[in-house]
Coordinates of C-alpha atoms in Angstrom, one line a residue:
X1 CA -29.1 -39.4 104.6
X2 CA -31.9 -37.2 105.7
X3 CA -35.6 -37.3 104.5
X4 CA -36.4 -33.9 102.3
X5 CA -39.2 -32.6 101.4
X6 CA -41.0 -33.5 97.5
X7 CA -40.0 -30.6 96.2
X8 CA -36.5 -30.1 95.4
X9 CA -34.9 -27.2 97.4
X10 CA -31.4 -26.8 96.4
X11 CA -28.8 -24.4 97.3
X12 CA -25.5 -24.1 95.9
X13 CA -23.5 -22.4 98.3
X14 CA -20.2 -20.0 98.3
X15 CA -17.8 -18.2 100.5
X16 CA -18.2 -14.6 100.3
X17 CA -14.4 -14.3 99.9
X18 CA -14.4 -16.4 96.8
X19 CA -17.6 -15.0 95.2
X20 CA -15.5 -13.7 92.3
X21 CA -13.3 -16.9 91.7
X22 CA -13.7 -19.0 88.3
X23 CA -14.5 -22.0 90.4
X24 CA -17.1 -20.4 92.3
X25 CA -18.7 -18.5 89.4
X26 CA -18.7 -22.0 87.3
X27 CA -19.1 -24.6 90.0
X28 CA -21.7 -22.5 91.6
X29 CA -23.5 -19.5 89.9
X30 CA -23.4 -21.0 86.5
X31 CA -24.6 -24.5 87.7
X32 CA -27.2 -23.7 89.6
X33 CA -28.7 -21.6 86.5
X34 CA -28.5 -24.9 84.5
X35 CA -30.0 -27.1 87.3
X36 CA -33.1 -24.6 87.3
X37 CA -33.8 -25.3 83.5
X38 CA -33.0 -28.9 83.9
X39 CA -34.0 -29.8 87.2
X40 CA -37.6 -30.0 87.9
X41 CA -39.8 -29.4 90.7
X42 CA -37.3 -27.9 92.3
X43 CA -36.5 -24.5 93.5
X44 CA -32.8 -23.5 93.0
X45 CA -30.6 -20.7 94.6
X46 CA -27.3 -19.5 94.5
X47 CA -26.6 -18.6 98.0
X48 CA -23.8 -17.0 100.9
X49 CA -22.5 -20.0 103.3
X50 CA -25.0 -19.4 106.4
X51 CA -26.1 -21.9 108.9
X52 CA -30.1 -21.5 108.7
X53 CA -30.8 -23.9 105.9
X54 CA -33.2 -25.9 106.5
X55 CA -34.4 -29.6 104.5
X56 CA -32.4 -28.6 101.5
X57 CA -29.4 -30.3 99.2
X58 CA -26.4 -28.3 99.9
X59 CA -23.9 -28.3 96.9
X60 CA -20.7 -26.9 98.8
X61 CA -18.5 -25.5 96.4
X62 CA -14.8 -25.6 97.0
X63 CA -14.7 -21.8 98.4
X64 CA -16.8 -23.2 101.1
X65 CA -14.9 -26.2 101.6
X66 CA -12.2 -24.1 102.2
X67 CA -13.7 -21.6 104.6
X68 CA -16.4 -23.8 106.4
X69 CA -16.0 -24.7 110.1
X70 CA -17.3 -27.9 111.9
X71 CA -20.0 -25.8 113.6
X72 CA -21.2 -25.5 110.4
X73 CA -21.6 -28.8 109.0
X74 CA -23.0 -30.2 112.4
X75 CA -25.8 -27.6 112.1
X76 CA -26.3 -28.1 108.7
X77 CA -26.9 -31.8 109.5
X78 CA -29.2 -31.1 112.6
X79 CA -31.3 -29.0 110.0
X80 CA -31.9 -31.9 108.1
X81 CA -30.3 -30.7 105.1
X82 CA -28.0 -33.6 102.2
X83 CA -24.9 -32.3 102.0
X84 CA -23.1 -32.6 98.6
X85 CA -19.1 -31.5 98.4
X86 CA -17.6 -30.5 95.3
X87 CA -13.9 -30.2 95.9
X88 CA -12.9 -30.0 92.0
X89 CA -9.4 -30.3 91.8
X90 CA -8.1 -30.1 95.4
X91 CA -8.3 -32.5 98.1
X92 CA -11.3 -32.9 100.8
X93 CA -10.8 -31.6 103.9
X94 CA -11.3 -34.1 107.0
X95 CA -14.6 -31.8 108.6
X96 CA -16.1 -31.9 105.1
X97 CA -15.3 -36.0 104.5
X98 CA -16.8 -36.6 107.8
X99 CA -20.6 -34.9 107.1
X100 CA -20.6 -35.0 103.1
X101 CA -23.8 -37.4 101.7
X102 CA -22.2 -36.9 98.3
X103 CA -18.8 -36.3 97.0
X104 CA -19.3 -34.9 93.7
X105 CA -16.2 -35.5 90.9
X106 CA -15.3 -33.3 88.5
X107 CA -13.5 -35.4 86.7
X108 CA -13.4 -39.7 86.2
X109 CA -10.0 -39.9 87.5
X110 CA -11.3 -38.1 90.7
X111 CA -14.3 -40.1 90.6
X112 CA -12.3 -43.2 90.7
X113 CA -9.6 -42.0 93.3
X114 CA -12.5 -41.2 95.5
X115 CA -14.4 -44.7 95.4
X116 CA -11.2 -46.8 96.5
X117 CA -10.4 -43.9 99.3
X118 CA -14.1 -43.4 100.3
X119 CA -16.0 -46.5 99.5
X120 CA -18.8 -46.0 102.8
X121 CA -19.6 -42.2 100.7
X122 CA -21.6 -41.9 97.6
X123 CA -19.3 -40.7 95.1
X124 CA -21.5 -39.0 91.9
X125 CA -19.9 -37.7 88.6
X126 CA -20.7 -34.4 87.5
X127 CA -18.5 -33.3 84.7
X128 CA -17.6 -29.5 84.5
X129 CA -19.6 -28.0 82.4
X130 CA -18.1 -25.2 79.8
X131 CA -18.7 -21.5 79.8
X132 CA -22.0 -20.9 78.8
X133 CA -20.4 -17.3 77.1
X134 CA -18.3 -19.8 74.8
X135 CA -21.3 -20.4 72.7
X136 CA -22.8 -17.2 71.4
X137 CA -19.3 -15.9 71.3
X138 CA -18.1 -18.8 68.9
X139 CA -21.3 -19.6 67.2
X140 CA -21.5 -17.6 63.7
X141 CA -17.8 -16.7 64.3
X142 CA -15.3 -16.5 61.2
X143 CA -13.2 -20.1 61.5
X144 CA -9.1 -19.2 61.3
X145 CA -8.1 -20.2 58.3
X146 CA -4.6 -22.0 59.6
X147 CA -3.3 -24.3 62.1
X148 CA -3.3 -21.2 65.1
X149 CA -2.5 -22.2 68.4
X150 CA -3.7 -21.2 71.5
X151 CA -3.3 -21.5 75.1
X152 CA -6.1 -20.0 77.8
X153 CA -5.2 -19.7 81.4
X154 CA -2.7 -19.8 84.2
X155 CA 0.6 -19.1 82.4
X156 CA 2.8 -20.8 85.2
X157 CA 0.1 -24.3 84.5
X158 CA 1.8 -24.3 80.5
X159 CA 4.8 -26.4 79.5
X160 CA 7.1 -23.6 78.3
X161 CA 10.2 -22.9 76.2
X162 CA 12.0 -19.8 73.9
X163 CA 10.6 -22.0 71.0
X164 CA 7.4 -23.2 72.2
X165 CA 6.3 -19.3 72.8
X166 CA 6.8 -18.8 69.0
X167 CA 4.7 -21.0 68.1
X168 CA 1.7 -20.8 70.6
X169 CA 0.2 -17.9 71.5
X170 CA -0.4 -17.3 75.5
X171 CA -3.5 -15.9 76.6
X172 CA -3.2 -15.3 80.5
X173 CA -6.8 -16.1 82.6
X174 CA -7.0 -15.1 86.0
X175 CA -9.2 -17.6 87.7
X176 CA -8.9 -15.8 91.1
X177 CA -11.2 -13.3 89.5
X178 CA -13.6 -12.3 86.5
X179 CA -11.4 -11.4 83.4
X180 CA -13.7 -12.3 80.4
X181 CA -11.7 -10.3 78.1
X182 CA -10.1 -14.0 77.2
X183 CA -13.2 -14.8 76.0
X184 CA -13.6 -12.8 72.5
X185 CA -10.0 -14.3 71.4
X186 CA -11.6 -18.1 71.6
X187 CA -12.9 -17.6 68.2
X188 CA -9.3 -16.9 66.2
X189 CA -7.2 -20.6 67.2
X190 CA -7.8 -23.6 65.3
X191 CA -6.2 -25.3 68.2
X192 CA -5.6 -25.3 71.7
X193 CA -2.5 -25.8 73.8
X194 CA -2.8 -28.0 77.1
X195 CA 0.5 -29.7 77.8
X196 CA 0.6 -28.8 81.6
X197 CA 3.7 -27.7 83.6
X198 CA 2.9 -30.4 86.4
X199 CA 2.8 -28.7 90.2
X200 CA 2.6 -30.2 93.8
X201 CA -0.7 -28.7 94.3
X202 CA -2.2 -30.5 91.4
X203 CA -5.0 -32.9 92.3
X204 CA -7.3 -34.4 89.7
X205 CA -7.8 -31.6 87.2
X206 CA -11.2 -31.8 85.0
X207 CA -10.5 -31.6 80.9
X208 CA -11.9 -28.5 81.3
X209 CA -9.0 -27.2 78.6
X210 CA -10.3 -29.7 76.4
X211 CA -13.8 -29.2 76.8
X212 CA -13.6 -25.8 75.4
X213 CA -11.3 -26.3 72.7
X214 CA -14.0 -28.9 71.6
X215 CA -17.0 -26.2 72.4
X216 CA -14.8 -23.8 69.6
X217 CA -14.6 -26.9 67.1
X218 CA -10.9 -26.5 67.4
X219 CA -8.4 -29.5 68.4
X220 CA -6.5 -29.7 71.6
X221 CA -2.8 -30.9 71.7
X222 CA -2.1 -32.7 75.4
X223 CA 0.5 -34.9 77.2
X224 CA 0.3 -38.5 77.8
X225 CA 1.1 -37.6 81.5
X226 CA -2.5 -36.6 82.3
X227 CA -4.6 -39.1 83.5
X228 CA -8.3 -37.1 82.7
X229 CA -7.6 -36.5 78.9
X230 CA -7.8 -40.6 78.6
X231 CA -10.9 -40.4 79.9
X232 CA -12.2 -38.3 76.9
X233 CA -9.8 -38.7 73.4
X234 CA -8.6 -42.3 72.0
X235 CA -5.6 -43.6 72.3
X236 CA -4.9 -42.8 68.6
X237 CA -5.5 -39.4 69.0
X238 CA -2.8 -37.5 66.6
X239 CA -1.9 -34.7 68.9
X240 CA -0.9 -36.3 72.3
X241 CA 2.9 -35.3 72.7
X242 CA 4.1 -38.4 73.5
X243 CA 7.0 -39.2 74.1
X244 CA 8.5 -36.9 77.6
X245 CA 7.4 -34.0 78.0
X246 CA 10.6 -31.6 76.6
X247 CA 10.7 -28.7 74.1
X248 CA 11.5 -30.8 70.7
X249 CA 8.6 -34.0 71.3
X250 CA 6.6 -30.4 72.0
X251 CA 7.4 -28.3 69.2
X252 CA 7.4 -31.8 67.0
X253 CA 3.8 -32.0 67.9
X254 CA 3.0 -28.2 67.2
X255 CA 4.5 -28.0 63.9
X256 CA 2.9 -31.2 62.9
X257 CA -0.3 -29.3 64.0
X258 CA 0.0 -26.6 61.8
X259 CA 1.2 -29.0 58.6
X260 CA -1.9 -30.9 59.3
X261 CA -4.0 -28.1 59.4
X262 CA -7.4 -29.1 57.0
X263 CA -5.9 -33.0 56.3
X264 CA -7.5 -35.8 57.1
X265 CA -5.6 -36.4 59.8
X266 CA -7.3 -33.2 61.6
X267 CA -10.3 -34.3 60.6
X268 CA -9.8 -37.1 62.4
X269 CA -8.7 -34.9 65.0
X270 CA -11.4 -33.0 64.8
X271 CA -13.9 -35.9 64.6
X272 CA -12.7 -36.8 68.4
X273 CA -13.5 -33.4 69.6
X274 CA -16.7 -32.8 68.4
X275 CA -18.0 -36.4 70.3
X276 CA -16.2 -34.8 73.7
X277 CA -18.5 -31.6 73.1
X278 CA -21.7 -33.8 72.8
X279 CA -20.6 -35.5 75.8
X280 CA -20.3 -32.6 78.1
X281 CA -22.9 -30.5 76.2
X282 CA -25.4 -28.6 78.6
X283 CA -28.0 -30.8 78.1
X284 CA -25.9 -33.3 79.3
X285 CA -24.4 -31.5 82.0
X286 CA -28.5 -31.0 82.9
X287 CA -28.8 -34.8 82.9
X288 CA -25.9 -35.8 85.2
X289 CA -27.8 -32.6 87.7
X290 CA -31.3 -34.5 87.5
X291 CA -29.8 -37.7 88.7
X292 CA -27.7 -35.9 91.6
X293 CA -30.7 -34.3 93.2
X294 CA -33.5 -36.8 92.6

């Protein structure tokens, strides 16, 4: 690992063809503006891939995995700069494996998978953080006053049925791009949908579903299947479908939701998902940044 300087220069880097994708405006933009309250003595940028940096931490983020070239990397090592590697929820490229200092996991069940694949590469957890626009947009907000169910994002990523759509309400999210009109409707579910329509292309997805159900003090109803929500909720949890994954163990589940609406069965619910949102609060998220660039 090379020697840097004291002071902390750190770059999170993107590919100019992904500036305006999700993962590159959370993963990168919005990370480096909560490493520069959290990180000190440092100086923090959010910068186009290039090969002149010199003696800094590089956090890759996946655009640049993507895009980046073995000439790169080899002159970003010859600069004497740490290269970190955030691949999210796809796999590592081979050129990126071979010169990364850090893998960084956005998830535990990543984290894991990448210590028994990659046990000669520092492997360092850095959970994904939620939407900073969440907050002021929830915060002072008028709470639903039933069991109203949500779903945010890719439409073809849902479990879906004729009787599931009646009963949750799909809002599409186009991560390829910035669409934050989502964003004001946050404030009108009580809960969130995030059984997943599983797809070959899936690799280690963070919670981040649940994280933000959790940051709108709503509860989040999930499959079994998925390894990172048992990470994050007990196994008691009331709103795990669990039996297969089929419309009626579904629809059971949402129209329990809604009958348990206020009980003390969603408070319990509730109860779970307010200890996930202190648990991948910004501060926290700050925390886990300090220890990746000291």
């Amino acid at each position: 690992m090379p020697s840097l300087p004291h002071r902390r220069r750190v770059s999170f880097v993107y590919a100019e063809e992904y500036r305006g994708a999700g993962t590159t405006v959370m993963r990168g933009e919005q990370l480096a503006a909560i490493a520069r309250q959290s990180v000190p003595h440092s100086t923090i940028d959010f910068a186009p891939l290039s090969r002149s940096f010199r003696g800094r931490h590089l956090f890759l983020t996946k655009g640049v995995l993507k895009t980046a070239t073995a000439e790169d990397f080899t002159q970003w090592r010859a600069r004497g700069n740490r290269i970190l590697i955030d691949p999210v929820d796809e796999d590592i490229p081979e050129v990126a494996l071979h010169f990364a200092d850090v893998i960084v996991a956005a998830s535990r069940s990543a984290a894991a998978d990448y210590r028994d694949r990659f046990p000669g590469t520092q492997v360092a957890v850095l959970d994904h953080h939620v939407d900073p626009r969440v907050a002021p947009i929830v915060s002072g907000a008028a709470r639903p006053s039933l069991g109203r169910v949500g779903y945010f994002g890719e439409p073809e990523n849902a479990f879906r049925s004729g009787r599931i759509d009646r009963r949750v309400e799909f809002i599409p999210v186009d991560t390829s791009r910035q669409s934050p009109e989502w964003l004001e409707r946050l404030p009108h579910y009580s809960a969130h949908y995030a059984v997943r329509q599983s797809r070959d292309l899936d690799d280690h997805k963070p919670f981040l579903k649940g994280f933000t159900a959790a940051a709108c003090e709503a509860v989040i109803i999930v499959d079994r299947a998925q390894q990172e929500p048992h990470h994050w909720l007990p196994a008691d949890y009331p709103y795990w479908v669990d039996s297969s994954v089929d419309d009626g163990s579904v629809t059971e589940t949402l129209d329990r939701v809604r009958r348990d609406f206020g009980s003390r069965t969603w408070k319990r619910a509730a109860e779970s998902m307010r200890l996930m949102a202190s648990q991948t609060s910004r501060q926290q998220i700050g925390n886990q940044l300090r220890a990746l660039f000291s």
